[in-house]
Each structure stands twice: as structure tokens, then as C-alpha cells.
Short mmCIF file of C-alpha atoms in Angstrom, two decimals:
data_model
loop_
_atom_site.label_atom_id
_atom_site.label_comp_id
_atom_site.label_asym_id
_atom_site.label_seq_id
_atom_site.Cartn_x
_atom_site.Cartn_y
_atom_site.Cartn_z
CA GLN A 96 46.81 137.27 97.53
CA ALA A 97 45.03 136.99 94.21
CA ASP A 98 47.24 136.63 91.10
CA GLY A 99 50.39 136.62 93.21
CA PHE A 100 52.42 134.87 95.88
CA PRO A 101 51.17 134.59 99.48
CA SER A 102 52.59 137.32 101.70
CA THR A 103 54.10 134.56 103.82
CA SER A 104 56.41 133.65 100.92
CA TYR A 105 58.60 136.75 101.07
CA GLU A 106 59.75 139.72 103.09
CA LEU A 107 60.15 143.19 101.53
CA SER A 108 61.85 146.27 102.94
CA PRO A 109 59.49 148.98 104.27
CA ASP A 110 59.82 151.00 101.06
CA GLY A 111 59.18 147.92 98.90
CA LYS A 112 62.45 148.34 96.95
CA THR A 113 64.41 145.42 98.39
CA LEU A 114 63.48 141.77 98.50
CA VAL A 115 64.91 140.98 101.93
CA LYS A 116 64.16 137.24 102.10
CA TRP A 117 62.26 134.54 100.24
CA LEU A 118 60.46 132.42 102.79
CA GLY A 119 58.26 130.19 100.65
CA GLU A 120 58.84 126.72 99.23
CA GLU A 121 57.72 127.36 95.64
CA SER A 122 59.75 125.57 92.94
CA VAL A 123 58.95 128.18 90.25
CA ILE A 124 59.14 131.91 91.03
CA ASP A 125 58.16 134.51 88.44
CA MET A 126 58.36 137.91 90.09
CA THR A 127 57.01 139.65 86.97
CA THR A 128 53.56 138.15 87.59
CA ASP A 129 53.12 139.67 91.07
CA PRO A 130 52.45 143.44 91.37
CA MET A 131 53.98 143.39 94.85
CA PHE A 132 57.42 143.14 93.23
CA GLY A 133 56.89 146.04 90.81
CA GLN A 134 59.04 148.44 92.89
CA VAL A 135 61.80 145.96 93.76
CA THR A 136 65.19 147.19 92.55
CA THR A 137 67.47 145.11 94.78
CA ILE A 138 67.69 141.44 95.64
CA GLY A 139 69.02 141.60 99.20
CA ASP A 140 71.96 139.79 100.79
CA GLU A 141 71.18 136.06 101.16
CA ALA A 142 67.63 136.67 99.98
CA PHE A 143 67.40 133.22 98.30
CA ALA A 144 70.48 131.63 99.89
CA PHE A 145 70.67 128.05 101.18
CA ASN A 146 67.45 127.07 99.43
CA GLY A 147 67.16 123.67 97.78
CA THR A 148 63.56 124.01 96.62
CA PHE A 149 63.18 126.37 93.67
CA THR A 150 64.43 125.44 90.18
CA TYR A 151 63.34 128.50 88.16
CA ILE A 152 63.37 132.22 88.98
CA LYS A 153 62.50 135.23 86.84
CA LEU A 154 63.39 138.51 88.51
CA SER A 155 61.19 141.60 88.28
CA ASP A 156 61.89 144.06 85.48
CA ASN A 157 63.29 146.89 87.63
CA VAL A 158 66.02 145.00 89.50
CA THR A 159 69.39 146.76 89.18
CA ALA A 160 71.43 144.98 91.86
CA ILE A 161 71.83 141.47 93.25
CA GLY A 162 73.30 141.51 96.76
CA THR A 163 76.03 139.50 98.49
CA SER A 164 75.32 135.74 98.58
CA ALA A 165 71.80 136.40 97.26
CA PHE A 166 71.52 132.91 95.70
CA ASN A 167 74.49 131.28 97.44
CA LEU A 168 74.06 127.49 97.72
CA SER A 169 70.70 127.48 95.96
CA THR A 170 71.52 123.96 94.89
CA ALA A 171 68.34 123.19 92.91
CA LEU A 172 68.36 126.39 90.82
CA GLU A 173 68.58 125.44 87.14
CA THR A 174 67.37 128.61 85.40
CA ILE A 175 67.36 132.29 86.32
CA VAL A 176 66.14 135.06 84.03
CA LEU A 177 67.87 138.39 84.67
CA PRO A 178 66.28 141.72 83.64
CA GLU A 179 67.97 144.16 81.24
CA SER A 180 68.00 146.72 84.05
CA LEU A 181 70.57 144.72 86.05
CA VAL A 182 73.84 146.62 86.66
CA ASN A 183 75.60 144.89 89.57
CA ILE A 184 75.99 141.25 90.60
CA GLY A 185 77.34 141.10 94.15
CA GLU A 186 79.97 139.01 95.91
CA LYS A 187 79.16 135.26 96.02
CA ALA A 188 75.78 136.04 94.44
CA PHE A 189 75.45 132.63 92.70
CA ARG A 190 78.23 130.72 94.46
CA LYS A 191 77.73 126.94 94.43
CA CYS A 192 74.51 127.02 92.42
CA SER A 193 75.45 123.50 91.43
CA SER A 194 72.49 122.76 89.12
CA MET A 195 72.74 125.88 86.91
CA LYS A 196 73.99 125.06 83.39
CA SER A 197 73.66 128.47 81.72
CA ILE A 198 72.88 132.08 82.44
CA ALA A 199 72.36 135.05 80.10
CA LEU A 200 73.98 138.22 81.42
CA PRO A 201 72.16 141.42 80.39
CA ALA A 202 73.68 144.07 78.12
CA ASN A 203 73.72 146.80 80.79
CA LEU A 204 75.67 144.84 83.41
CA LYS A 205 78.70 146.69 84.82
CA THR A 206 80.10 144.68 87.74
CA ILE A 207 80.50 140.98 88.54
CA GLY A 208 81.60 140.64 92.15
CA LYS A 209 84.09 138.42 93.97
CA MET A 210 83.33 134.70 93.65
CA ALA A 211 79.98 135.59 92.09
CA PHE A 212 79.77 132.26 90.22
CA GLU A 213 82.46 130.29 92.03
CA ASN A 214 81.99 126.53 91.98
CA CYS A 215 78.97 126.55 89.68
CA GLU A 216 80.21 123.19 88.54
CA LYS A 217 77.61 122.58 85.79
CA LEU A 218 77.85 126.03 84.21
CA GLU A 219 78.93 125.23 80.64
CA SER A 220 79.46 128.63 79.04
CA ILE A 221 79.43 132.32 79.79
CA THR A 222 79.29 135.43 77.63
CA ILE A 223 80.32 138.58 79.48
CA PRO A 224 78.79 141.61 77.70
CA ASN A 225 81.04 144.49 76.67
CA SER A 226 79.25 146.71 79.18
CA VAL A 227 81.08 144.92 82.02
CA THR A 228 84.00 147.01 83.28
CA THR A 229 84.67 145.23 86.60
CA LEU A 230 85.30 141.50 86.92
CA GLU A 231 86.43 140.69 90.45
CA PHE A 232 88.52 138.03 92.22
CA MET A 233 87.59 134.38 91.47
CA ALA A 234 84.35 135.44 89.78
CA PHE A 235 84.11 132.14 87.82
CA ALA A 236 86.73 130.04 89.62
CA ASP A 237 86.17 126.29 89.98
CA CYS A 238 83.49 126.18 87.29
CA SER A 239 84.72 122.74 86.30
CA GLY A 240 82.16 122.25 83.52
CA MET A 241 82.95 125.56 81.76
CA LYS A 242 83.76 124.90 78.10
CA SER A 243 83.36 128.35 76.56
CA VAL A 244 84.17 131.89 77.72
CA VAL A 245 83.49 135.12 75.83
CA LEU A 246 85.10 138.09 77.56
CA SER A 247 84.17 141.76 77.64
CA SER A 248 86.53 144.10 75.79
CA GLY A 249 85.57 146.83 78.26
CA ILE A 250 87.10 145.26 81.40
CA ARG A 251 89.19 147.83 83.24
CA GLU A 252 89.21 146.36 86.78
CA TRP A 253 90.05 142.68 86.61
CA GLY A 254 90.67 140.55 89.69
CA GLU A 255 93.03 137.59 90.09
CA ASN A 256 92.11 133.90 89.62
CA THR A 257 88.98 134.80 87.68
CA PHE A 258 88.75 131.49 85.77
CA SER A 259 91.20 129.33 87.71
CA TYR A 260 90.32 125.62 87.85
CA CYS A 261 87.89 125.85 84.94
CA THR A 262 89.16 122.41 84.05
CA SER A 263 87.00 121.79 80.94
CA LEU A 264 87.99 125.03 79.17
CA GLU A 265 89.85 124.15 75.96
CA SER A 266 90.43 127.53 74.33
CA VAL A 267 90.25 131.20 75.23
CA THR A 268 90.38 134.41 73.20
CA ILE A 269 91.17 137.71 74.91
CA PRO A 270 89.45 140.52 72.95
CA ASP A 271 91.09 143.65 71.56
CA GLY A 272 90.92 146.46 74.09
CA ILE A 273 92.27 144.38 76.98
CA THR A 274 95.69 145.66 78.10
CA PHE A 275 96.44 143.26 80.97
CA ILE A 276 95.61 139.78 82.25
CA PRO A 277 95.83 139.42 86.04
CA ILE A 278 97.75 136.90 88.12
CA ALA A 279 96.53 133.28 87.85
CA THR A 280 93.53 134.21 85.70
CA PHE A 281 93.44 130.82 83.91
CA GLN A 282 95.69 128.94 86.31
CA ASN A 283 95.19 125.16 86.41
CA CYS A 284 92.78 125.10 83.49
CA TYR A 285 94.09 121.64 82.64
CA ALA A 286 92.30 121.20 79.29
CA LEU A 287 93.37 124.58 77.83
CA GLU A 288 95.00 123.99 74.42
CA THR A 289 94.82 127.28 72.50
CA VAL A 290 95.16 130.89 73.64
CA THR A 291 94.67 134.00 71.48
CA LEU A 292 95.91 137.35 72.80
CA PRO A 293 95.04 140.84 71.49
CA TYR A 294 97.24 143.50 69.86
CA THR A 295 96.45 145.83 72.79
CA LEU A 296 97.97 143.52 75.42
CA LYS A 297 100.81 145.00 77.50
CA ARG A 298 101.13 142.74 80.54
CA ILE A 299 100.27 139.21 81.68
CA GLY A 300 100.32 138.45 85.41
CA GLU A 301 102.32 135.68 87.02
CA ASN A 302 101.11 132.13 86.28
CA ALA A 303 98.11 133.45 84.36
CA PHE A 304 97.95 130.32 82.18
CA ALA A 305 100.21 127.93 84.12
CA ASP A 306 99.34 124.44 85.32
CA MET A 307 100.92 124.27 88.76
CA TYR A 308 100.20 120.67 89.73
CA HIS A 309 100.80 118.45 86.69
CA ASP A 310 103.96 117.40 84.88
CA TYR A 311 102.31 117.84 81.48
CA ASP A 312 101.02 120.83 79.59
CA ASN A 313 98.06 120.75 77.19
CA ILE A 314 98.65 124.22 75.71
CA LYS A 315 99.62 123.61 72.10
CA LYS A 316 99.22 126.99 70.43
CA VAL A 317 99.46 130.60 71.58
CA THR A 318 98.76 133.49 69.21
CA CYS A 319 99.80 136.95 70.38
CA ARG A 320 98.82 139.78 68.04
CA SER A 321 100.79 142.46 69.88
CA LEU A 322 103.75 143.69 67.84
CA THR A 323 105.78 144.15 71.03
CA PRO A 324 106.10 141.20 73.47
CA PRO A 325 103.88 141.86 76.51
CA GLN A 326 105.55 141.82 79.91
CA VAL A 327 105.24 138.34 81.43
CA ASN A 328 106.52 136.43 84.47
CA GLY A 329 106.15 132.67 84.67
CA VAL A 330 102.99 132.75 82.58
CA TRP A 331 103.39 129.32 80.99
CA SER A 332 104.29 125.96 82.49
CA VAL A 333 107.71 124.28 82.43
CA HIS A 334 106.68 122.50 79.22
CA GLN A 335 106.40 125.73 77.24
CA GLN A 336 108.88 124.29 74.72
CA ASN A 337 106.16 121.89 73.55
CA ALA A 338 103.89 124.76 72.38
CA ASP A 339 103.98 126.90 69.24
CA LEU A 340 103.84 130.70 69.35
CA TYR A 341 102.38 132.76 66.49
CA VAL A 342 103.12 136.50 66.35
CA PRO A 343 103.13 139.35 63.79
CA GLY A 344 105.81 138.71 61.18
CA ARG A 345 107.63 141.94 61.87
CA GLY A 346 107.74 141.14 65.60
CA ILE A 347 109.30 137.67 65.41
CA ASP A 348 112.82 138.78 66.34
CA ALA A 349 111.56 140.69 69.38
CA TYR A 350 109.75 137.60 70.67
CA ARG A 351 112.67 135.26 69.93
CA ASN A 352 115.05 137.54 71.83
CA ASN A 353 112.72 137.86 74.84
CA ALA A 354 113.75 135.81 77.91
CA GLU A 355 110.20 134.54 78.57
CA TRP A 356 108.58 134.41 75.13
CA GLY A 357 111.69 132.92 73.55
CA LEU A 358 111.14 129.65 75.46
CA PHE A 359 108.35 128.48 73.11
CA GLY A 360 109.21 125.47 70.97
CA SER A 361 108.70 127.42 67.76
CA ILE A 362 107.95 131.05 67.02
CA GLN A 363 106.46 131.88 63.65
CA SER A 364 104.21 134.39 61.93
CA TYR A 365 100.45 133.85 62.12
CA ASP A 366 97.97 133.60 59.26
CA GLY A 367 100.78 133.15 56.75
CA GLU A 368 102.26 136.57 57.49
CA GLN A 369 105.94 136.60 56.56
CA PRO A 370 108.75 138.29 58.49
CA TYR A 371 109.88 141.51 56.87
CA ASP A 372 113.30 141.93 55.28
CA SER A 373 115.88 144.01 57.11
CA ASP A 374 116.49 145.83 53.73
CA PHE A 375 118.72 148.65 55.09
CA GLU A 376 120.62 149.64 58.18
CA VAL A 377 119.53 152.56 60.39
CA ASN A 378 121.38 154.83 62.80
CA ALA A 379 118.49 155.23 65.24
CA ASP A 380 119.88 158.18 67.21
CA SER A 381 120.62 160.12 64.05
CA VAL A 382 117.19 159.47 62.51
CA ILE A 383 115.34 160.48 65.68
CA ALA A 384 117.44 163.64 65.98
CA GLN A 385 116.55 164.48 62.38
CA LEU A 386 112.84 164.15 63.19
CA GLN A 387 113.19 166.85 65.85
CA ARG A 388 114.94 169.12 63.37
CA ASN A 389 112.12 168.54 60.88
CA MET A 390 109.44 169.83 63.25
CA VAL A 391 107.98 173.23 62.28
CA ARG A 392 105.65 175.51 64.20
CA VAL A 393 102.26 176.27 62.68
CA GLN A 394 100.78 179.53 63.93
CA GLY A 395 97.30 178.98 65.32
CA GLY A 396 94.24 180.77 64.00
CA SER A 397 90.67 180.40 62.76
CA PHE A 398 89.46 178.99 59.45
CA MET A 399 86.34 177.62 57.81
CA MET A 400 86.52 173.83 58.02
CA GLY A 401 84.51 171.66 55.64
CA THR A 402 82.60 172.73 52.59
CA ASP A 403 79.41 174.64 51.78
CA ASP A 404 76.30 172.93 50.44
CA ASP A 405 76.61 174.62 47.05
CA GLN A 406 80.05 173.18 46.40
CA GLU A 407 80.18 170.01 44.33
CA GLU A 408 83.33 168.56 45.89
CA GLY A 409 83.37 167.05 49.35
CA SER A 410 81.36 164.48 51.23
CA HIS A 411 78.08 165.25 53.03
CA VAL A 412 79.90 164.74 56.34
CA GLU A 413 81.99 167.85 55.52
CA ARG A 414 78.92 170.07 55.34
CA PRO A 415 78.16 172.69 56.31
CA ALA A 416 81.40 174.64 56.53
CA HIS A 417 82.00 175.83 60.09
CA GLN A 418 84.56 177.97 61.85
CA VAL A 419 87.29 176.23 63.84
CA THR A 420 89.94 177.91 65.99
CA LEU A 421 93.25 176.15 66.61
CA SER A 422 96.14 176.89 68.94
CA SER A 423 99.69 176.88 67.57
CA PHE A 424 101.26 173.45 67.19
CA LEU A 425 104.34 171.66 65.89
CA ILE A 426 104.27 169.18 63.00
CA SER A 427 106.89 167.39 60.94
CA LYS A 428 107.57 168.77 57.48
CA TYR A 429 107.60 165.20 56.17
CA GLU A 430 105.62 162.02 56.57
CA VAL A 431 107.06 159.30 58.80
CA THR A 432 109.87 157.73 56.80
CA GLN A 433 110.80 154.07 56.66
CA ASP A 434 114.13 154.66 58.39
CA LEU A 435 112.36 156.47 61.27
CA TRP A 436 109.82 153.67 61.58
CA LYS A 437 112.57 151.06 61.61
CA ALA A 438 114.56 153.06 64.17
CA ILE A 439 111.59 152.92 66.57
CA MET A 440 109.86 149.63 65.72
CA GLY A 441 112.81 147.54 64.52
CA ASP A 442 111.22 146.56 61.21
CA ASN A 443 110.11 147.97 57.89
CA PRO A 444 106.68 146.69 56.76
CA SER A 445 106.60 148.79 53.57
CA GLU A 446 106.15 146.99 50.27
CA THR A 447 108.15 149.58 48.30
CA LYS A 448 111.44 149.83 50.17
CA GLY A 449 113.46 153.01 50.59
CA SER A 450 114.95 154.59 53.71
CA GLY A 451 113.64 158.07 52.89
CA LEU A 452 110.29 156.96 51.50
CA PRO A 453 107.12 157.24 53.62
CA VAL A 454 106.30 154.12 55.61
CA GLU A 455 103.21 152.25 54.37
CA SER A 456 101.34 148.99 54.89
CA VAL A 457 100.73 149.88 58.54
CA SER A 458 97.45 150.01 60.46
CA TRP A 459 96.13 152.70 62.79
CA GLN A 460 96.93 150.38 65.69
CA ASP A 461 100.51 150.01 64.43
CA CYS A 462 100.78 153.81 64.37
CA GLN A 463 99.62 154.03 67.97
CA GLN A 464 102.31 151.57 69.04
CA PHE A 465 104.90 153.54 67.03
CA ILE A 466 103.93 156.78 68.77
CA GLU A 467 103.94 155.15 72.20
CA GLN A 468 107.46 153.80 71.68
CA LEU A 469 108.69 157.05 70.11
CA ASN A 470 107.46 159.00 73.15
CA ALA A 471 109.04 156.50 75.54
CA ARG A 472 112.39 156.80 73.76
CA THR A 473 112.46 160.59 73.42
CA GLY A 474 110.57 161.67 76.53
CA LEU A 475 108.48 163.97 74.31
CA HIS A 476 104.79 163.90 73.38
CA TYR A 477 104.25 163.10 69.71
CA ARG A 478 100.80 162.28 68.34
CA LEU A 479 98.88 162.11 65.10
CA PRO A 480 97.50 165.46 63.85
CA THR A 481 93.79 166.01 64.26
CA GLU A 482 91.53 166.25 61.23
CA ALA A 483 91.16 169.98 61.83
CA GLU A 484 94.94 170.49 62.07
CA TRP A 485 95.48 168.52 58.87
CA GLU A 486 92.91 170.54 56.90
CA TYR A 487 94.24 173.82 58.35
CA ILE A 488 97.71 173.01 57.06
CA ALA A 489 96.38 171.86 53.69
CA ARG A 490 94.64 175.23 53.31
CA GLY A 491 97.88 177.07 54.02
CA GLY A 492 97.44 177.73 57.73
CA ASN A 493 97.46 181.28 59.04
CA GLY A 494 99.43 183.05 56.33
CA GLY A 495 101.58 179.99 55.56
CA ILE A 496 103.99 177.92 57.62
CA PRO A 497 106.85 179.88 59.26
CA SER A 498 110.43 178.64 59.26
CA ALA A 499 111.40 175.60 61.34
CA GLN A 500 111.64 175.77 65.11
CA THR A 501 112.89 173.05 67.42
CA THR A 502 111.16 174.08 70.66
#
């Protein structure tokens, strides 16, 4: 065929949308140069598998899926160019592609299948785009040359042993947004020295960072930004006492008193953050009971939210004024006080101390953790007021705020 590959080099499905099998012996394959591949959206199962001939492949621009074992044991493959249209990489898709040193994953990718890059021993680094929500079992296991990993903050389905036996990996940072790390995720990564964990982390699976076969431990520093110690079970090796743990200053006591986290050799605040003073004692049950008594019901209604164009005050984002209707809701008569914060969180981060003063020097993320723990303790459903609710109250509500109710 003119300006393309011989028809004997490949097999397409009857509708032309799937590359079923590559049959040729070309060392360089650029599917974008052949009009026959213009309709291909899927690289079929084992389409390029067990091939030791080609070194370079560029997939056609419309490919959205790479099938099971599509490039499995393509031992000569050094470079593959993936299209931006790619959404799914299938199970064992690039398993044992032993010559591949790097691969750029496209920004629209959603799923990386089981053992997709297992035993790609020369793969040096990987950046998983934030579009990826599913990272399956052993996806990058046994990538012994892997030195750098950048993870997606959007991962919601995360399989076990994802990076186990990546024995050249020296450091790893788990991005904010991740709430759990599965079992054995970084198990037997012998060179791992530093680990940074996000404020959103709630749980770490068993042996996630442990070295199971050596009597030494290279992990020297772990930084966990979560105010509350995440649930763990045998995460670190038996030499955990040789490593330093860095946590938020106001969470130090919680980590020191935790059966698992307390085993680190030293526990201190990170980035120079100092532990907060205890400053005053709190009767937690009494303070929480007072919060419930301070709740008042605001009668729902409609009001004009924002400001008109002819008014000088107000930002452009508040224009034009528009009608908003709210249902009735409960809200505290007072801001969250320092004694209430301390009753729930166990610390008082405020710079100006006073049990009845509003808490300050806290972030939005801190507030979310406060609400989560308050709800867990009371069995109720507290939350921050919406912008509309806040403005409605500031304008006087529907005829003013009625007397307190505790329902």
C-alpha cells in the first residue's frame, strides 16, 4: 500500500476499530502515518505481544483503550507514544517490556489495569496524571529501576502491591486527596528513605511500607500531615525506632500515644511548627452540651442574594443580585470557641488564648477534621453554613432569628 504499511503487517477487525494483531517485522511503527489506522480506537488483546522486533511505536490519534497483554513481553520496545484520547490501559498491557525506560501517560487516562507495567525493569520514572481514578493490583510492581513516582490525587480505587519491589525508589510523596494506601503498596522497596503523607490520609494498609526480608531498614524520615494519626497495622519494619516522624505540632501527643505511630525513634513537629500550649483545662462533655443549647432555628425563606450593579459596595462576583430560597436550618449563636475546639481536637492553635474566645489560626482542612470528629462524637450532623445561609442571617433572616430550639 502506498504511504502506509503492507496489509500483511497487521490484522484489523471487520469494522476497522480494533487492531487485532501486528504481524509484520518492522522496527519502527507510526500508526499516524497510515490512513488504514484512522478509525482504530482499540489495541486488541496481545496485539503486539511476544514481539522482539519493534523498538518504537506511535499509536493512532483515536485510540481510547489498550487491551489485555497488548504489548506483553515486547522486549525490544524502547519508546511508545500514547495519544491524548487514551482512557484505559488494560491488564498486563506493558508487562515485561524490559527495554522501556520512560513513558508519558496522557492527561485523560482513567484506568491502569492489573500488572499493567509489572517487571518493566528499566522504567526509571512515572507520572500518573490526576485524571487516573483506578490503579489496580501490582500495576508497577517489580519495576526495579524506578527512581521517581508522581501519584494521582484522584485515585479512588487502588489495588494492593502497586509499587512493591521497586527497589531503586528512594522517596515517595502521597498527594493531598488520597485517603487510604492499600496493603503492601510499597512493600520491599529497599532503597526507600523518605515518605511524605497527606493531611487527608485516614488509613494505611498492612505492610504498606515494610521491608519483609531484610534485617535493616532504610526509611529515615516520615512526614505525616494529618492532624489525627491514620489507622495503621504493621506498616513499618521492626526497625521503626531508627526513623524520625514529623507531624503537625498540635497533633504530637496523639501520635506519641498511638500504639503504632508511637514506635518511631523521635516524633517532632515538621517545618519548625511548635506544639501548642495546653493553656486551659476543658470539660469536654459540658462544652459539647453547651454547643447544642446554643443552636437556634432560622426560619427559611427567600431573599435577594448579592448586590445590584448600581451599588458601589460588593465584588463583581456578587452581581447581579438574585433571589435565593432557603429551607429552615439550625445554627450556633456563637462562633466555635477555643474550649469547644480543644474538647474535640485536643489542642488550641489560637494565638490569642481564651476559653470563650473564637478559635483562630486554623485552616479550612482543619475545620473539616473538626466537624468530622464532632459528628463522630455526638452522632449528629454538623457542617459549615453555606454562603447563602451566612448572608441570609447577616441580612436578618426571615423577620429575625426566633428564640433558641434544641431539636
